Amino acid sequence: MVLCLLSGQSLAGGEIVPTDDPGSDCVAATIATRRSAANRTYDEAYCSVNKDPTAYRTCLKNAAANPTIAFFTDRCGDAEDGAYVSFNGQTHQVRRKSESPHRLVRYAGTYTGEGVSVRVVPGKLIERFVEDGEVLGVTYSVDVFITRGGETVKIAAIYDDRR
């Protein structure tokens, strides 16, 4: 599969940088975007727990080798548990405020919590994964709008719910 992603574009001139959600061991649907140069600062902070210089460099190398950032997921939780959005090295739990009807993108809608608002707007179907006539998942282009403290960014991303 080819991912054609654009880096986050600020609508208010500020800096909200999607960062990897630490997640869980489950195979949850995610929304991911392209890793940008701005991620280097957050990768360095994450890798700094490694006091050994070789381990630190290896951590940075591994982070840089992953071209995408999975920054939104529900971590296989129930709908009432909400979802998690990660940016600027922090993860925020958000709860669904309104649902946008979309048959295949279950994250479509608006979420709020911890001073953060997230709106997921589905775009076009990229790929449908079918085996023996059963749909095992889809990938969709989505626009994700994240608002915090009066600052809003629009992030072109990919929704992926393959099982």
XYZ file of C-alpha atoms in Angstrom:
163
model
C 0.000 0.000 0.000
C 1.261 3.476 -0.809
C 0.658 6.224 1.740
C 0.417 9.704 0.321
C 0.343 11.953 3.343
C 0.866 15.633 3.860
C 2.444 17.041 6.966
C 0.255 18.989 9.370
C -0.664 22.445 8.182
C -1.445 24.991 10.847
C -4.600 27.004 10.402
C -3.668 29.376 13.223
C 0.087 29.656 12.749
C 0.972 27.561 15.835
C 2.676 24.258 16.288
C 0.784 21.066 17.076
C 2.957 18.134 16.042
C 1.397 14.633 15.939
C 3.493 12.141 17.928
C 3.208 8.375 18.339
C 0.566 7.116 20.749
C 2.167 4.657 23.179
C -0.886 2.473 22.599
C -1.561 -0.974 23.912
C -0.959 -4.563 22.869
C -4.228 -4.823 20.929
C -4.650 -4.386 17.193
C -6.727 -1.199 17.171
C -7.757 1.030 14.315
C -5.431 4.022 14.003
C -5.108 7.335 12.268
C -1.566 8.008 11.076
C 0.292 10.780 9.297
C 3.737 11.299 7.856
C 6.646 11.805 10.233
C 8.000 15.345 9.856
C 11.230 17.103 10.793
C 9.373 18.529 13.802
C 9.136 15.000 15.231
C 12.897 14.904 15.827
C 12.560 16.980 19.035
C 9.972 14.550 20.454
C 11.975 11.502 19.340
C 15.025 12.900 21.137
C 13.008 13.420 24.331
C 11.566 9.900 24.119
C 14.954 8.302 23.445
C 16.705 10.276 26.202
C 15.697 7.638 28.768
C 18.538 5.616 27.247
C 21.627 6.726 29.148
C 23.888 4.584 26.972
C 24.858 6.691 23.901
C 24.672 3.674 21.595
C 21.162 2.799 22.790
C 20.131 6.452 22.401
C 21.393 6.585 18.793
C 19.722 3.247 18.008
C 16.441 4.546 19.413
C 16.647 7.675 17.237
C 17.556 5.606 14.191
C 14.583 3.288 14.760
C 12.218 6.238 15.187
C 13.476 7.908 12.009
C 13.088 4.631 10.084
C 9.324 4.642 10.657
C 7.830 7.013 8.049
C 4.494 7.415 9.817
C 3.136 8.532 13.185
C 0.049 6.730 14.547
C -1.417 9.540 16.636
C -5.123 8.657 17.113
C -6.613 5.363 18.335
C -9.174 3.905 20.708
C -6.715 1.236 21.946
C -9.451 -1.393 21.489
C -11.549 0.253 24.200
C -15.295 0.544 24.376
C -16.926 3.562 22.747
C -17.663 5.078 26.170
C -13.926 4.931 26.981
C -13.279 7.434 24.201
C -10.095 7.607 22.191
C -6.543 8.906 22.506
C -4.838 11.640 20.499
C -1.097 12.212 20.818
C 0.745 15.382 19.899
C 3.725 17.309 21.173
C 4.861 14.229 23.092
C 1.682 13.980 25.189
C -1.362 11.751 24.931
C -4.825 13.149 25.648
C -7.915 11.056 26.280
C -10.895 12.449 24.400
C -14.524 11.386 24.408
C -16.907 11.401 21.486
C -18.988 14.569 21.458
C -20.779 14.008 18.163
C -20.753 11.279 15.614
C -20.590 11.879 11.888
C -22.381 9.089 10.120
C -19.880 7.110 8.111
C -20.343 3.439 7.446
C -16.643 2.521 7.381
C -14.689 5.180 9.311
C -15.818 4.607 12.875
C -13.701 7.508 14.212
C -15.612 10.043 12.106
C -16.958 12.798 14.328
C -15.892 15.188 17.071
C -14.107 14.353 20.319
C -13.279 16.586 23.290
C -11.384 16.305 26.548
C -8.395 17.630 28.498
C -8.670 21.034 26.776
C -8.457 19.396 23.345
C -10.977 19.093 20.521
C -10.493 16.658 17.637
C -12.652 16.428 14.504
C -12.174 13.509 12.093
C -13.541 14.073 8.584
C -13.421 11.100 6.178
C -12.174 11.612 2.641
C -11.799 8.907 0.022
C -11.517 5.145 0.244
C -7.925 4.124 -0.445
C -8.117 0.374 -0.102
C -10.516 -2.339 1.045
C -9.046 -5.567 2.420
C -11.195 -8.594 1.588
C -10.527 -12.280 2.217
C -12.979 -15.026 1.274
C -15.680 -12.411 0.696
C -15.269 -10.892 4.179
C -14.133 -7.278 4.549
C -11.189 -7.367 6.950
C -10.663 -3.632 6.971
C -10.260 -0.420 5.046
C -7.926 2.497 4.688
C -9.409 5.950 4.111
C -7.925 9.378 3.699
C -9.091 11.620 6.544
C -8.575 15.188 7.639
C -8.028 15.555 11.367
C -8.547 18.971 12.942
C -6.954 19.339 16.378
C -7.753 22.417 18.475
C -6.043 23.355 21.735
C -5.854 26.770 23.356
C -7.304 28.591 20.369
C -4.836 26.956 17.971
C -6.161 24.623 15.258
C -4.222 22.448 12.843
C -5.463 20.387 9.938
C -3.609 17.118 9.475
C -3.998 15.030 6.332
C -3.902 11.445 7.531
C -4.868 7.830 6.907
C -7.494 5.876 8.861
C -6.639 2.146 8.972
C -8.741 -0.538 10.658
C -7.316 -3.732 9.162
C -7.620 -6.796 11.389
